[in-house]
Tab-separated table of C-alpha atoms in Angstrom:
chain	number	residue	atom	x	y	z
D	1054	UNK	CA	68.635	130.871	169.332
D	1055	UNK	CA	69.647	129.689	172.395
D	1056	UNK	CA	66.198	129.324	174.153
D	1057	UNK	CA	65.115	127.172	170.767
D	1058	UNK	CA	67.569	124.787	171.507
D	1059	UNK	CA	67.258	123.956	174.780
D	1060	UNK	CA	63.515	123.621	173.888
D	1061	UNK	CA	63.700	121.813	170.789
D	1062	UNK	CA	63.910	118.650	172.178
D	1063	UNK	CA	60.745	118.947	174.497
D	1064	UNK	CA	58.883	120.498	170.969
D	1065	UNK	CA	60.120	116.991	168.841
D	1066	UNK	CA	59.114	115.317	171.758
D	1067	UNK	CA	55.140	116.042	171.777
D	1068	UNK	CA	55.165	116.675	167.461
D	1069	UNK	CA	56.043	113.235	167.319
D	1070	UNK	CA	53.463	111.907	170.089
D	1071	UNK	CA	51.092	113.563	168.214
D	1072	UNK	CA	51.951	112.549	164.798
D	1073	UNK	CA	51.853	108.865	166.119
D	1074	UNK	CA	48.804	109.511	167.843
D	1075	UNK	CA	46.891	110.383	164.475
D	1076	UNK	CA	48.702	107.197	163.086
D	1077	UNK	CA	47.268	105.506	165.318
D	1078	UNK	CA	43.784	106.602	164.919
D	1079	UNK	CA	43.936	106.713	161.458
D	1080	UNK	CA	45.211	102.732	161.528
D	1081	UNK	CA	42.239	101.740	163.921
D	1082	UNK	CA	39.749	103.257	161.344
D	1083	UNK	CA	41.569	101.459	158.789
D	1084	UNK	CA	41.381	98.148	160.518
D	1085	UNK	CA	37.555	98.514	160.752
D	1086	UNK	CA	36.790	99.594	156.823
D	1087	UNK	CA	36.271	96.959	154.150
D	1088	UNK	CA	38.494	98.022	151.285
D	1089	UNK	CA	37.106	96.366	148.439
D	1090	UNK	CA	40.308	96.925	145.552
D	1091	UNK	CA	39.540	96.210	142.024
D	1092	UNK	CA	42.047	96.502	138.967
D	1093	UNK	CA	42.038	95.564	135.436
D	1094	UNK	CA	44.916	92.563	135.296
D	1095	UNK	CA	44.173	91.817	131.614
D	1096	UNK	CA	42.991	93.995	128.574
D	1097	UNK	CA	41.974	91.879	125.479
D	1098	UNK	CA	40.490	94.963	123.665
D	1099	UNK	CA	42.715	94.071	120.661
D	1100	UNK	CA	41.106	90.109	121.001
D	1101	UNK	CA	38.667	88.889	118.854
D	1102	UNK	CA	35.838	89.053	120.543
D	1103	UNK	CA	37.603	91.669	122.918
D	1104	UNK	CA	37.356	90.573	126.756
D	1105	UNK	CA	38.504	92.451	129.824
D	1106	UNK	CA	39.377	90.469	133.319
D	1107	UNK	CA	38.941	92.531	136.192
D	1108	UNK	CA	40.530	91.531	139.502
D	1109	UNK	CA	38.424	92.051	143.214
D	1110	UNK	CA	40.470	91.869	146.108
D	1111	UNK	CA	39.248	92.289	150.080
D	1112	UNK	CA	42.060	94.529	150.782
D	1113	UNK	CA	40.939	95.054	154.639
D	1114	UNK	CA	43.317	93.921	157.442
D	1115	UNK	CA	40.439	92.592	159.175
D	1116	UNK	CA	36.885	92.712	157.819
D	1117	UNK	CA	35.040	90.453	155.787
D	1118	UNK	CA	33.011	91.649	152.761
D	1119	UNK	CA	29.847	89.734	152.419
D	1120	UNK	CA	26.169	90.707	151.401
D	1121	UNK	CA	27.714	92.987	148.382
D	1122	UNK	CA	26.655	92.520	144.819
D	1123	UNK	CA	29.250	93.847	142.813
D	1124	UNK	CA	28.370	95.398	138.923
D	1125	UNK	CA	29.915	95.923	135.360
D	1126	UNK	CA	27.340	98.322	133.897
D	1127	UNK	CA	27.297	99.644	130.159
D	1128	UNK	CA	27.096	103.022	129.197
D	1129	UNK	CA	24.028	104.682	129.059
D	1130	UNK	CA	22.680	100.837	129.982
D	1131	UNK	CA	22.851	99.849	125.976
D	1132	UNK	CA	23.932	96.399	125.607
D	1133	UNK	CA	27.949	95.696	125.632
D	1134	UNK	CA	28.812	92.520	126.845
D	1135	UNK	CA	28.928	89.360	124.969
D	1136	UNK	CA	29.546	88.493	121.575
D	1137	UNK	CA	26.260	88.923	119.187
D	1138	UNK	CA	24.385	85.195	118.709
D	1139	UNK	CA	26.152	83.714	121.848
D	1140	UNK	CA	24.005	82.377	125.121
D	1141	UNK	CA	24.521	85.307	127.910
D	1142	UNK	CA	26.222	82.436	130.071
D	1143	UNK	CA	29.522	83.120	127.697
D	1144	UNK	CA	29.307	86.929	128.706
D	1145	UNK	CA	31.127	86.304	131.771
D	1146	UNK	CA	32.797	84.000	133.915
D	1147	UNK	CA	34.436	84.132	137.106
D	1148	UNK	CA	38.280	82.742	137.030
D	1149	UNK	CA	40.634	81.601	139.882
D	1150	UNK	CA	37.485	80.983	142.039
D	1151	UNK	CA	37.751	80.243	145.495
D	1152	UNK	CA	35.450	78.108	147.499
D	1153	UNK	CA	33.712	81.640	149.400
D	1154	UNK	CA	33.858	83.633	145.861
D	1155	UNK	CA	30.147	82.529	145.259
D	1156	UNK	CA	31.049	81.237	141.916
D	1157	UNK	CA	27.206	80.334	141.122
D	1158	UNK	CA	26.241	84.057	142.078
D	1159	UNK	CA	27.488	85.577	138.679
D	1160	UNK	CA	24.687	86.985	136.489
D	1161	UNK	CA	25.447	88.135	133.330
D	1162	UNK	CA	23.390	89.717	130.338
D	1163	UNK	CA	24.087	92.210	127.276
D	1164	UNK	CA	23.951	95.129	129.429
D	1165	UNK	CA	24.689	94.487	133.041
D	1166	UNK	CA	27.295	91.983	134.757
D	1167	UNK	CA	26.457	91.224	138.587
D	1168	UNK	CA	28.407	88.686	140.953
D	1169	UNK	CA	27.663	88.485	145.023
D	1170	UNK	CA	30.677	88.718	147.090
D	1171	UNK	CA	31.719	86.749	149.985
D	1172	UNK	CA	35.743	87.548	150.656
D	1173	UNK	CA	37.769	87.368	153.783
D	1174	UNK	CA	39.896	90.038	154.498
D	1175	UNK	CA	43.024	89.245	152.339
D	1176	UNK	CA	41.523	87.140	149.024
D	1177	UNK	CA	40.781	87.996	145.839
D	1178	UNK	CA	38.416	86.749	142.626
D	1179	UNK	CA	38.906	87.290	139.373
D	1180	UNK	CA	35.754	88.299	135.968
D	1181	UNK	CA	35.982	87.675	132.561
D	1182	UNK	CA	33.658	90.042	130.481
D	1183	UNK	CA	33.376	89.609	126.831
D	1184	UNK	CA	32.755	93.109	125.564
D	1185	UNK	CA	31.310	93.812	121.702
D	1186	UNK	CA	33.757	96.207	120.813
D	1187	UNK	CA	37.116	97.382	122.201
D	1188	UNK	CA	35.160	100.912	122.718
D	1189	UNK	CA	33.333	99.621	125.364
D	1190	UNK	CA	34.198	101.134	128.646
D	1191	UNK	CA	32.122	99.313	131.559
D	1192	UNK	CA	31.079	101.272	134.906
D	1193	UNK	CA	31.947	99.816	138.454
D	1194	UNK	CA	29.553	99.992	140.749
D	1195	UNK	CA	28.587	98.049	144.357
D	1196	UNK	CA	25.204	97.473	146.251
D	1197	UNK	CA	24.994	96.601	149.643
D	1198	UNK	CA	22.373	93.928	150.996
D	1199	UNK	CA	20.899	94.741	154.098
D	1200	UNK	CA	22.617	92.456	156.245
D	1201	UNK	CA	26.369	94.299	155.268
D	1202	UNK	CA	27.095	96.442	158.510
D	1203	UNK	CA	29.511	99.365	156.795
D	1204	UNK	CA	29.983	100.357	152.878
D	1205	UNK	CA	32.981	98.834	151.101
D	1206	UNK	CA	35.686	101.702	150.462
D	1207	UNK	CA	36.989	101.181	146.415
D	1208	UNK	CA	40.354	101.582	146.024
D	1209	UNK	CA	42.774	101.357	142.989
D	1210	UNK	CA	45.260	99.420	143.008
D	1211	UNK	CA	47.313	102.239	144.932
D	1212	UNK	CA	46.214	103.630	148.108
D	1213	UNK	CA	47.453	105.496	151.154
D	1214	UNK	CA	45.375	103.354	153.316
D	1215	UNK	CA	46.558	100.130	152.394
D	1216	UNK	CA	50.027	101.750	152.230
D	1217	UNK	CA	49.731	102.862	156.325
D	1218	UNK	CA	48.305	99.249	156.597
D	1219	UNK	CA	50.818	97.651	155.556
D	1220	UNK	CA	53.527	99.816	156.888
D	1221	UNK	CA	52.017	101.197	160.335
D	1222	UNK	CA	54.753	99.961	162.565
D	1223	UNK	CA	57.711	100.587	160.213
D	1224	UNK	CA	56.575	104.232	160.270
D	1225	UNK	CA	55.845	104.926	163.800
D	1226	UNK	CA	59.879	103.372	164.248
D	1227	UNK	CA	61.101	105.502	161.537
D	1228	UNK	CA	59.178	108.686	163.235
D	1229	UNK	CA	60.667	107.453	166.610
D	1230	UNK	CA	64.341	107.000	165.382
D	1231	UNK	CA	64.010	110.466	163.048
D	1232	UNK	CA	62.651	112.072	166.879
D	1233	UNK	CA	65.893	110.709	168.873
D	1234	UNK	CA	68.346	111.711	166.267
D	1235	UNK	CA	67.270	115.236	165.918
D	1236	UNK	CA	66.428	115.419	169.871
D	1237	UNK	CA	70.139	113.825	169.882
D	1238	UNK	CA	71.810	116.847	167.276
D	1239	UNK	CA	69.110	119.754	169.359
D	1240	UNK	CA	71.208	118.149	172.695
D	1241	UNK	CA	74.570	118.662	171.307
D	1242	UNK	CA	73.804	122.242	169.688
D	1243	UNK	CA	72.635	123.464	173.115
D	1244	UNK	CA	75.988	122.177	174.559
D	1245	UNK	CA	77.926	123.586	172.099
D	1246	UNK	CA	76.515	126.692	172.660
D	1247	UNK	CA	76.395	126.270	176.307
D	1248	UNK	CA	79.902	125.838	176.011
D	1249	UNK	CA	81.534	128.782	173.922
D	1250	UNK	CA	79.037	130.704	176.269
D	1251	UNK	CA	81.057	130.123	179.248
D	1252	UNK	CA	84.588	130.162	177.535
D	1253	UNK	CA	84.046	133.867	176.609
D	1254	UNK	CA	86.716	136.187	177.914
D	1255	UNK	CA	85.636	138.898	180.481
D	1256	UNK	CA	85.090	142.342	179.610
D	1257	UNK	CA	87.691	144.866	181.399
D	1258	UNK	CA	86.013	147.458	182.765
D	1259	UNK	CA	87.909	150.265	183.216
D	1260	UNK	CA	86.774	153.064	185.946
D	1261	UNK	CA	88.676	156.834	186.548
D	1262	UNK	CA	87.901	157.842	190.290
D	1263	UNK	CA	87.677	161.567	190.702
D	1264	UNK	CA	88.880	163.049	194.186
D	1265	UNK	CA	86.866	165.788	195.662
């Protein structure tokens, strides 16, 4: 017990070194991935004719997503989209546009809905797909062009990369201030022992000489 404590310290020392080190790591790959989130922000199944907006954001810290088509797909590639006798134009429209959205780049027909991106890290757009019935549940999907460098990572709206990305340095501090406190408590243990180590009374050793 008392060897642990005088070497606990040293052992949360280099744990935590290393834990920060794969934080670290971990955070530098993260800064060089386009996260490309996408979430339904409106459900208009119960609308007449039922519509769905789904929301794209460029979650990365850094990179820019560019030279990715992005695509609603129906099942089994029968036609869903769009109200029956309508032009395809009504399918779908792109809301909240931003100037670098490509707002012109949005193709829609019965049974496919495609839009280009162009996002900088950080920015979103949002698509408005009329569906035929409330049934229909559309398939996500992403091609790259050939001048995109890495493949865009989709995410949910919850993530444990965009979590570490937001809240790298407020965990490597926490990890640093959990470190000195126990390395603080390990300190005063081996003291304590230490202490009531030296305090204990001697033994009395009592010896009988025998004369020859």
């Amino acid at each position: 017990m008392k060897m642990f404590t005088t070497s606990a310290p040293y052992v949360i020392t280099v744990l935590v070194s290393v834990i920060t080190w794969v934080l670290s790591t971990y955070y530098e790959e993260i800064n060089t991935t386009p996260y490309l989130r996408y979430e339904i922000i409106e459900d208009g199944r119960d609308a007449s004719p039922p519509y769905m907006v789904y929301r794209f954001t460029n979650a990365s810290p850094k990179v820019r997503i560019s030279d990715v088509t992005i695509g609603l797909d129906c099942p089994k590639s029968e036609a869903c989209f769009g109200a029956a006798g309508q032009s395809p134009e009504t399918y779908a429209q792109m809301l909240k546009v931003p100037p670098w959205a490509l707002p012109e780049a949005i193709v829609p027909n019965a049974a496919i809905v495609t839009q280009k991106v162009d996002l900088p890290a950080g920015t979103a757009f949002e698509v408005r797909v009329v569906l035929r019935s409330k049934d229909v549940k559309p398939l996500l999907y992403f091609q790259n062009e050939p001048g995109q460098k890495a493949d865009p990572k989709l995410i949910g709206k919850y993530s444990l990369d965009q979590f570490v990305a937001n809240n790298y340095l407020a965990i490597v501090a926490v990890l640093w201030v959990i470190a000195c406190v126990l390395i603080f408590i390990a300190y005063r243990v081996a003291a304590a022992a230490a202490r009531s180590g030296n305090t204990e009374k001697p033994q009395t050793i009592h010896l009988k000489i025998i004369e020859s």
